[in-house]
XYZ file of C-alpha atoms in Angstrom:
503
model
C 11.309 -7.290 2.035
C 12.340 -3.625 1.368
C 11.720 -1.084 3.998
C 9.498 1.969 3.339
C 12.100 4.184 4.749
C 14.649 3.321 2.647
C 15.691 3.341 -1.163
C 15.677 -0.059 -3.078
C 19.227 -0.988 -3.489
C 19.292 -0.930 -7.701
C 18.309 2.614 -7.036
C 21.646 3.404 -4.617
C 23.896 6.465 -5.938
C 26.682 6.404 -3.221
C 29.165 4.455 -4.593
C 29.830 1.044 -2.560
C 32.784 -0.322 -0.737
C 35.118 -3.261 -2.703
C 32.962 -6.516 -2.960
C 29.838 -4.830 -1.863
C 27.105 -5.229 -5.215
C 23.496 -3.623 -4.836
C 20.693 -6.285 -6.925
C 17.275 -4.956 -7.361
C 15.992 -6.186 -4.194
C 19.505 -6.485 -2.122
C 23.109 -6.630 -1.488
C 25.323 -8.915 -1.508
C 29.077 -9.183 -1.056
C 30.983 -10.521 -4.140
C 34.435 -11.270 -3.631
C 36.711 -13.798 -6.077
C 38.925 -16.386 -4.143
C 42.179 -15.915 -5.622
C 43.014 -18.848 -8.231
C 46.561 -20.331 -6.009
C 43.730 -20.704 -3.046
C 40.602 -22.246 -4.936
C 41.638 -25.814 -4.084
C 42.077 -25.255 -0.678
C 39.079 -22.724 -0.009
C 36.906 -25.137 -2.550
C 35.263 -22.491 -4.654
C 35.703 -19.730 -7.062
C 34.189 -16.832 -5.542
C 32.709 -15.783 -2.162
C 28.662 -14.883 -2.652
C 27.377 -14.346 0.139
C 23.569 -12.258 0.481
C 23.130 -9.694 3.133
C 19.615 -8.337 3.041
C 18.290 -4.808 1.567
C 18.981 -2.677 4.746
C 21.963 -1.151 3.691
C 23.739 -0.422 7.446
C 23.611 -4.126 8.588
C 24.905 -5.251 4.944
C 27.383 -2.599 5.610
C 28.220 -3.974 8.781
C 28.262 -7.661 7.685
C 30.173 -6.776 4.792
C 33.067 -5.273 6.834
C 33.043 -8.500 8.747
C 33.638 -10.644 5.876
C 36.123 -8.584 3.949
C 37.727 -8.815 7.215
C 37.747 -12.265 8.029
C 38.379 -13.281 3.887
C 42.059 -10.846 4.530
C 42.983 -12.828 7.365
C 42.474 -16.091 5.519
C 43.826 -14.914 2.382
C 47.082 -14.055 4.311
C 47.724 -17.028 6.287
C 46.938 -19.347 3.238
C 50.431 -17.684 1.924
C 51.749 -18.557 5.019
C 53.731 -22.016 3.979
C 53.180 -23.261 7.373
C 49.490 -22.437 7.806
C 49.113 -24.310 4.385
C 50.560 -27.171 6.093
C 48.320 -26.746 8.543
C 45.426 -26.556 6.362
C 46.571 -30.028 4.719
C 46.899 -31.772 7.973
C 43.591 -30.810 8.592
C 41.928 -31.769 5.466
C 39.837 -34.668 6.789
C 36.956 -34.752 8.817
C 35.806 -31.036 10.521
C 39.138 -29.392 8.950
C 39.489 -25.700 9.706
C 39.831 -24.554 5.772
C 36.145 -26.424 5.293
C 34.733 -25.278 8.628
C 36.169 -21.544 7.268
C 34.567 -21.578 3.740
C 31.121 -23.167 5.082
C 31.247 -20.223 7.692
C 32.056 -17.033 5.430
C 29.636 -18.665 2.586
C 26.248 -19.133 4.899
C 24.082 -16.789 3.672
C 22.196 -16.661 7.002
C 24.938 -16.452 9.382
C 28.370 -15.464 9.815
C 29.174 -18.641 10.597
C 27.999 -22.454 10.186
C 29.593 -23.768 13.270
C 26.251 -24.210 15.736
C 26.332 -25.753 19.403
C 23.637 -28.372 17.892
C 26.695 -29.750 15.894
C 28.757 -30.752 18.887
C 28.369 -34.371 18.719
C 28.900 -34.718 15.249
C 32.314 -32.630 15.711
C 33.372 -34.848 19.145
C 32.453 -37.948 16.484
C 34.393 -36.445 13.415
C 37.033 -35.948 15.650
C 38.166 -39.196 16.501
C 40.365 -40.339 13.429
C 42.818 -36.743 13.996
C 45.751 -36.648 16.111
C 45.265 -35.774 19.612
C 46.596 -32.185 19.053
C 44.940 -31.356 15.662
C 41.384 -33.095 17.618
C 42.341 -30.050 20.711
C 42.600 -27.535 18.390
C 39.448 -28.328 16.584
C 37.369 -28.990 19.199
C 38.905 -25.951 21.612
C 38.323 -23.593 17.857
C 34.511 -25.548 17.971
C 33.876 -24.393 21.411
C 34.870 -20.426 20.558
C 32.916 -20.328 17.266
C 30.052 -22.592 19.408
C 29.581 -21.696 22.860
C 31.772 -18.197 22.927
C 34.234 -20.690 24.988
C 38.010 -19.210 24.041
C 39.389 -21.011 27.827
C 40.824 -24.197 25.765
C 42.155 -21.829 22.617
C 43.620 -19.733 25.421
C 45.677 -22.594 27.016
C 46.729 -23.769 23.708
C 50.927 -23.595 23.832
C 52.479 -22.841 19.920
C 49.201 -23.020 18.582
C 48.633 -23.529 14.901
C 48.504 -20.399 11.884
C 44.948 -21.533 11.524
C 43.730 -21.613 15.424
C 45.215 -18.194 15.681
C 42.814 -17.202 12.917
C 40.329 -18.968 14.406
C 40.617 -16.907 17.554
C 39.848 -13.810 16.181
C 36.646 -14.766 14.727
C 33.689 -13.857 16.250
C 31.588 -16.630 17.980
C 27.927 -17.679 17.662
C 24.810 -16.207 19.547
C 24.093 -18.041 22.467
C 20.755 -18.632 23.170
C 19.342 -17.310 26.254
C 15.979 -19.307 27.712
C 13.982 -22.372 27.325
C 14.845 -26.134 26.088
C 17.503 -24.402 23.969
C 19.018 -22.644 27.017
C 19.340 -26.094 28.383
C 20.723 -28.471 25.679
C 23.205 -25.654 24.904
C 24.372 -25.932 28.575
C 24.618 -29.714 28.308
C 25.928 -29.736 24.900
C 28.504 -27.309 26.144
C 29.224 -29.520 29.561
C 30.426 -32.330 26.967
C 32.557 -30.454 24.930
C 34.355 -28.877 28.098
C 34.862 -32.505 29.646
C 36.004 -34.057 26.701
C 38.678 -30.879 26.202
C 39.921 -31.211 29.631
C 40.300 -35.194 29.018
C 42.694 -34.091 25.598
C 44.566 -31.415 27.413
C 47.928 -32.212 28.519
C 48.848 -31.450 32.032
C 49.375 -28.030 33.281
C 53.174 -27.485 33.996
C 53.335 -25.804 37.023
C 55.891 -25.872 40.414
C 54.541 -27.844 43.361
C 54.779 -26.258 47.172
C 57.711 -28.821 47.522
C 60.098 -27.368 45.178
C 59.072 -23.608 45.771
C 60.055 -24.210 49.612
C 63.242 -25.450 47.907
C 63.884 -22.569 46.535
C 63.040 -20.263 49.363
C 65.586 -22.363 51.567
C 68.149 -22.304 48.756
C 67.541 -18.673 48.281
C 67.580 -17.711 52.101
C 70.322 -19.910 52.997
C 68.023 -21.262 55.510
C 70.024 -23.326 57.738
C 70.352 -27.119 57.777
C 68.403 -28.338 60.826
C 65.836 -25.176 60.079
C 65.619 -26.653 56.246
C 64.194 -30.152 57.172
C 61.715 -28.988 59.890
C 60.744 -26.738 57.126
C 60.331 -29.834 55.157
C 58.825 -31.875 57.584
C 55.886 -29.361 58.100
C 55.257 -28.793 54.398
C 54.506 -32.892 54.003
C 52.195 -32.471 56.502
C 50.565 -30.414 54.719
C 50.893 -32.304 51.419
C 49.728 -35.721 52.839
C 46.836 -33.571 54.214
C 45.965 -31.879 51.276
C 46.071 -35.386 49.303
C 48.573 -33.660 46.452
C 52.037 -31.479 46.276
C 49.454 -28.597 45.124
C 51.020 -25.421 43.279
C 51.094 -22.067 45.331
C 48.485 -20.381 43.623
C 45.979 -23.110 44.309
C 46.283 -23.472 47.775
C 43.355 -21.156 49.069
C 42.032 -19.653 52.185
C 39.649 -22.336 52.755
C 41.839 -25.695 52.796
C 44.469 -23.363 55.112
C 41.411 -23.046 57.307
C 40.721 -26.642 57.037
C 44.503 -27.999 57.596
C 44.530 -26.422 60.681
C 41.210 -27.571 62.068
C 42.978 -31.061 61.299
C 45.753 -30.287 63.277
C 43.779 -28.799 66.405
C 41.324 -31.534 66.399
C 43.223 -34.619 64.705
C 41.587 -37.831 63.196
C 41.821 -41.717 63.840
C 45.304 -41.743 62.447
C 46.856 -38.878 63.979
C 46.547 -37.040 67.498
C 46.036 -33.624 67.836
C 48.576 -31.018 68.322
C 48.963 -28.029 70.910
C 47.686 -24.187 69.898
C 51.752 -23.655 70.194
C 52.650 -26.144 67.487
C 49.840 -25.139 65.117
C 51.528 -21.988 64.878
C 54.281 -23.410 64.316
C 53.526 -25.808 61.658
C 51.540 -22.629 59.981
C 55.118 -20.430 60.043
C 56.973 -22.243 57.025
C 53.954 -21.933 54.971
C 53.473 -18.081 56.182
C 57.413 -16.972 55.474
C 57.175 -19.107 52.213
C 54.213 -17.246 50.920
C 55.276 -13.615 52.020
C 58.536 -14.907 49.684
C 56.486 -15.788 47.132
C 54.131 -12.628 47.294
C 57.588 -10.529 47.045
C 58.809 -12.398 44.004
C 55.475 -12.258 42.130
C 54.993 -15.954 42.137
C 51.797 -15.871 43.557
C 49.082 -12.232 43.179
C 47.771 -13.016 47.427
C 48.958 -14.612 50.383
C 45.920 -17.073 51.578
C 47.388 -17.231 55.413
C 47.128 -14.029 56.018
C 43.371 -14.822 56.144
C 44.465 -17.243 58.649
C 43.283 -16.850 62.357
C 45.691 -19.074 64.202
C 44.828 -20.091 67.719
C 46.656 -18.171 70.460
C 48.499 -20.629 72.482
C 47.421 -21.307 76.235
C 50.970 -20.117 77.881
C 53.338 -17.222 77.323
C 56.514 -17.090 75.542
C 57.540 -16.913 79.352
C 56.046 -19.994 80.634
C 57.084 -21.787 77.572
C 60.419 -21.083 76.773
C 63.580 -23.196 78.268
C 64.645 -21.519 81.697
C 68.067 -20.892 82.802
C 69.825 -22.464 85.650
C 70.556 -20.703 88.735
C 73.976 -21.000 90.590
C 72.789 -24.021 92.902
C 70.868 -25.986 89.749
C 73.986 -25.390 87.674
C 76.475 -27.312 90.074
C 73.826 -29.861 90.297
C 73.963 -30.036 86.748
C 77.935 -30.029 86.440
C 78.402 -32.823 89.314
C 75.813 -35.249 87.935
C 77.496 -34.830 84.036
C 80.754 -35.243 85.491
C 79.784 -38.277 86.651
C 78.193 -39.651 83.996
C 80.723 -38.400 80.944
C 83.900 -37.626 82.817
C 87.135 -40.165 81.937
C 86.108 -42.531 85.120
C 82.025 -41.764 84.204
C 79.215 -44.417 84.851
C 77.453 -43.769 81.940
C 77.775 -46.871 79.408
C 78.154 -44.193 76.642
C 81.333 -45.102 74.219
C 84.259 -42.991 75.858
C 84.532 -40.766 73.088
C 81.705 -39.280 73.215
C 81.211 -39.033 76.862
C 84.734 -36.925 76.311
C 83.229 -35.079 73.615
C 79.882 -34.465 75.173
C 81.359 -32.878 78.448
C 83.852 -30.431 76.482
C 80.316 -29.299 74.620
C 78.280 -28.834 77.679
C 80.936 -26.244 78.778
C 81.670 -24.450 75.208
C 77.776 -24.276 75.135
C 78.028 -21.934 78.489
C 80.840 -19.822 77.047
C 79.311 -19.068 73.779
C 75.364 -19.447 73.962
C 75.632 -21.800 70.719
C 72.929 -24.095 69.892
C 73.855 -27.934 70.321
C 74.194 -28.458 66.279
C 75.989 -25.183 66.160
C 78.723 -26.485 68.023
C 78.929 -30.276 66.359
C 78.514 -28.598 63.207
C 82.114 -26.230 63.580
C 85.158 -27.422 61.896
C 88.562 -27.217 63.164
C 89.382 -24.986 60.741
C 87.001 -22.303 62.332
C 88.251 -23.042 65.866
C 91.357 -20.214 66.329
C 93.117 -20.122 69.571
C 91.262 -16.769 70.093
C 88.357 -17.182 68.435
C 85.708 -19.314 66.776
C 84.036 -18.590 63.213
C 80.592 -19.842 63.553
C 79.213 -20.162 60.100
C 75.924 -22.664 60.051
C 73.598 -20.873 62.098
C 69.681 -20.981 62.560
C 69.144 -17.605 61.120
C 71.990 -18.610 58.169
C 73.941 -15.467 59.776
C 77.736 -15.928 60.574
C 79.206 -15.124 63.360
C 82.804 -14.304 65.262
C 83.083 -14.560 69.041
C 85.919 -14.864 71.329
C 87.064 -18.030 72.406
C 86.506 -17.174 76.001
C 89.657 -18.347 78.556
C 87.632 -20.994 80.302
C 87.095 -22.837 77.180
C 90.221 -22.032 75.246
C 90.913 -26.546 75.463
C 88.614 -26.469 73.426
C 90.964 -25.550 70.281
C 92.799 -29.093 70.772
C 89.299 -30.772 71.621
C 88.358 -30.584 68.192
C 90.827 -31.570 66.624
C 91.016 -35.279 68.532
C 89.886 -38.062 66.659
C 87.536 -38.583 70.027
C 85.812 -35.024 68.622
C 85.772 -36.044 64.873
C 84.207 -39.335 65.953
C 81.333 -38.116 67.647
C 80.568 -35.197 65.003
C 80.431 -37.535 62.590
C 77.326 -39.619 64.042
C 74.234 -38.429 62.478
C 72.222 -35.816 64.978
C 74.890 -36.091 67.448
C 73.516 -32.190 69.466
C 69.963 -34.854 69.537
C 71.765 -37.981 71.068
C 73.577 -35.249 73.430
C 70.179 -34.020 74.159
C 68.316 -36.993 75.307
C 71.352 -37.991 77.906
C 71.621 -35.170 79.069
C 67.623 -34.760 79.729
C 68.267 -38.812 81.578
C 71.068 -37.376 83.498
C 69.918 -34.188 85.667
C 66.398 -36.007 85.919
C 68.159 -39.053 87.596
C 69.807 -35.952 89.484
C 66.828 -34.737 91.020
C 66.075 -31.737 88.633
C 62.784 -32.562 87.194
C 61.751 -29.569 85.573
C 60.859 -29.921 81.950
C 61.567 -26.175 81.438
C 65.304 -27.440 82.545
C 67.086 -29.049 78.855
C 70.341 -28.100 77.164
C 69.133 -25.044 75.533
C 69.067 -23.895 78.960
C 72.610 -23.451 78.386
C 71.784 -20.163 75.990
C 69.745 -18.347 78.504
C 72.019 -19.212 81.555
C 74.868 -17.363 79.933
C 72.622 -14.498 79.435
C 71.689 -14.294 83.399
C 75.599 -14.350 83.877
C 76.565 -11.417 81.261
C 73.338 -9.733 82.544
C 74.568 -10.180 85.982
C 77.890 -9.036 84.828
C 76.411 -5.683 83.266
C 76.994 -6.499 79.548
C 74.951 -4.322 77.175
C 71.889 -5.642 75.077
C 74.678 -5.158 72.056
C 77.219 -7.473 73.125
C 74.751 -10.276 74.386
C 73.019 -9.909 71.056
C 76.022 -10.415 69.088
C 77.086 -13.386 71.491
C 74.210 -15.247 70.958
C 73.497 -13.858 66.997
C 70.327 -12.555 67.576
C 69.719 -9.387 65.557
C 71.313 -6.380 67.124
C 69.166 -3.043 68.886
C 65.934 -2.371 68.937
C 63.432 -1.738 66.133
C 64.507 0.880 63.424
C 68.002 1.596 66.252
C 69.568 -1.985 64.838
C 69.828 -0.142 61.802
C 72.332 2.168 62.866
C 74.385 -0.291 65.795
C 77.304 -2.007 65.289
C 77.995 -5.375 66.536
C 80.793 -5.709 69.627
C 83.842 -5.999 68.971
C 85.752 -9.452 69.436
C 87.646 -8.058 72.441
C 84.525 -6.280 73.913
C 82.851 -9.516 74.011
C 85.890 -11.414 75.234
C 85.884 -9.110 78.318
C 82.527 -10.107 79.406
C 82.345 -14.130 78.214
C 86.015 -14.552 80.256
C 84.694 -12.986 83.427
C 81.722 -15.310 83.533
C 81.476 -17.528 86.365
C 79.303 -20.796 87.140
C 79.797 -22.880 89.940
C 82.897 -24.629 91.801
C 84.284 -27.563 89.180
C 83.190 -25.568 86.250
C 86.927 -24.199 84.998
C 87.442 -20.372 85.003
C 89.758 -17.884 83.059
């Protein structure tokens, strides 16, 4: 019907836009496909009616004149035509395109009630030209453009299809509800066709953070350690970006309360399995690998004891010549200790280069001979992957032709020799009467540390014995490390206990 307001088309003076045609009781838009293209589009001219009010036909008219361009100019595309001709059977795009742009109801034909008959008329294409059709069906269908988004070197004809607009979706009642299902299908059925997702696992990011920070050896496989944790926890080596809040939240609830196959841990050790997955993500966060860090929405428990009741204490003056005597005993050339005599030989000469240099037990099996001077030792694999130089201090200057035996060499060469070390040394001063747990060979570090405190050595040169960072806060900007010689003046004036040598 014609509305009063307006005048009957046949009576229009304006003139019209290109392939817009006023009839006595309508419009219509008139356009002829051009003769190279009637095969493929399957007619000779577009007709298509759009009503008597002139600013919808208007409006619809721009639409197809539009969409018509588009398909005009990738049908002179030589690939798109390939495309086209791949697609010629079943729901091909070229057929679904004409029976769209000809409707003279709707823009376009394609309807969410069709969706079984596409997933049916699918079947017989390849499994890529059946994704594209079906992830084209759901825009044009549902107003679904996640599966033509995810689409990698998609085809001349889904990239027209993507610019098409989609189909009303209706919004209540039993339609409402089929559409929903109908939709449901589709969606599973897309997911089933789409290939995997290429993405990079925790696993190899934290390989890249400990490539990229140098982390250190023994640091690098407790790093590794604690991120299979969370792997076999997680059931999957997920991607950084899909490890959320919530499962961080539930990982460590596992590890505070445990389950029939493994035993809970400490507050102390939650934190600590938490801080590789906290320094990877700040990484991560910095490099624009991942837009949040989910752990900082971590509350970690606070553990029971302080950093002073927890870490490794030194040994006074009277513990330490307990300490020498029984070790003597045990790994000196005439020792009781059924260790091989090699390594008894090489154990004692590290117990004393750990007191003159505050090295950590793999630091010091981990040196070469090559970085052993007779003044000085290079110390290149470090915890914090920071070299160091420090004087090879006069009570320990054997230790240049220690290294060097095939006794040394021997030993170094075992795997985790600084562990084996560990746990006789831990057997030893026990047996010896010194029982407290606080009391293990990283006591060694904070012993020397008493003595150059003792000694009056400044927070500089302690820090840059040991190779923690140097000053205080924003002041370690602007220190320099001690000198070689400073050091050497403090590390040869340090003094143990009778037996232990001096300078």
């Amino acid at each position: 019907p014609i509305h009063s307001q307006e005048m009957p088309a046949k009576n229009q003076k304006n003139p019209l836009p290109r392939y817009l045609t006023a009839t006595a009781t309508a419009y219509k838009y008139q356009r002829r496909v051009p003769t190279s293209f009637v095969d493929k589009v399957g007619c000779k001219t577009w007709d298509v009616y759009l009503g008597s009010d002139l600013p919808s036909a208007l409006e619809r008219h721009a639409a197809l004149v539009s969409q018509h361009d588009a398909l005009i100019a990738i049908l002179k595309n030589p690939e798109a035509q390939q495309d086209l001709r791949d697609n010629a059977r079943g729901v091909a795009h070229a057929a679904n395109f004409t029976a769209a742009v000809q409707d003279s109801s709707e823009l376009f034909a394609a309807s969410w009630r069709d969706t079984e008959e596409y997933l049916t008329g699918t079947k017989g294409l390849t499994r890529r030209r059946e994704l594209e059709t079906l992830a084209t069906f759901a825009l044009q269908a549902f107003g679904d453009r996640t599966h033509v988004d995810q689409i990698e070197d998609p085809s001349s004809a889904l990239l027209l299809a993507a610019d098409m607009p989609a189909a009303v979706i209706p919004t209540e009642g039993v339609e409402l509800a089929m559409w929903t299902a109908m939709k449901s299908a589709l969606s599973e059925h897309l997911l089933e066709l789409s290939p995997p997702k290429k993405y990079t696992p925790i696993s190899a990011r934290m390989e890249e953070y400990i490539g990229y920070k140098s982390v250190a050896d023994a640091t690098a496989r407790n790093y590794r350690l604690r991120v299979a944790r969370f792997i076999k926890f997680a059931g999957r080596d997920l991607p950084l970006d899909a490890i959320k809040a919530s499962i961080l939240r539930e990982y460590r609830n596992h590890l505070m309360n445990g389950d029939e196959t493994t035993p809970p841990v400490s507050r102390a050790v939650v934190r600590q399995y938490f801080y590789p997955l906290k320094s990877l993500f700040r990484w991560a966060l910095r490099e624009d690998l991942v837009e949040s860090d989910p752990t900082g929405k971590i509350d970690l428990p606070d553990p029971k004891k302080t950093v002073e009741e927890t870490k490794w204490q030194s040994l006074n003056s009277c513990e330490i010549a307990i300490v020498w005597e029984a070790i003597s005993q045990q790994w000196g050339l005439d020792g009781r200790h059924q260790l091989p005599s090699e390594r008894r030989q090489a154990f004692l000469m590290a117990f004393r280069v750990l007191l003159w240099t505050g090295m950590r037990p793999n630091e010091v099996f981990k040196l070469t001979p090559e970085q052993v001077e007779p003044d000085r030792i290079h110390i290149q694999k470090t915890k914090t992957g920071t070299a160091r130089v420090i004087p090879l201090a006069a009570p320990i200057e054997d230790f240049h032709h220690a290294i060097r035996t095939d006794a040394w060499q021997t030993v170094a060469a075992l795997g985790n020799p600084a562990g084996k070390m560990s746990g006789s040394f831990n057997a030893v001063i026990r047996a010896a009467g010194l029982t407290n747990s606080r009391h293990v060979l990283y006591s060694t570090k904070d012993t020397l540390i008493d003595r150059l405190e003792n000694l009056g050595a400044s927070e500089n040169i302690q820090r840059t014995i040991i190779g923690h960072a140097t000053g205080r806060g924003a002041l370690r900007h602007y220190k320099t490390a001690a000198t070689v010689e400073q050091m050497r003046e403090y590390l040869d004036a340090v003094n143990y206990c009778p037996g232990l040598p001096t300078r």
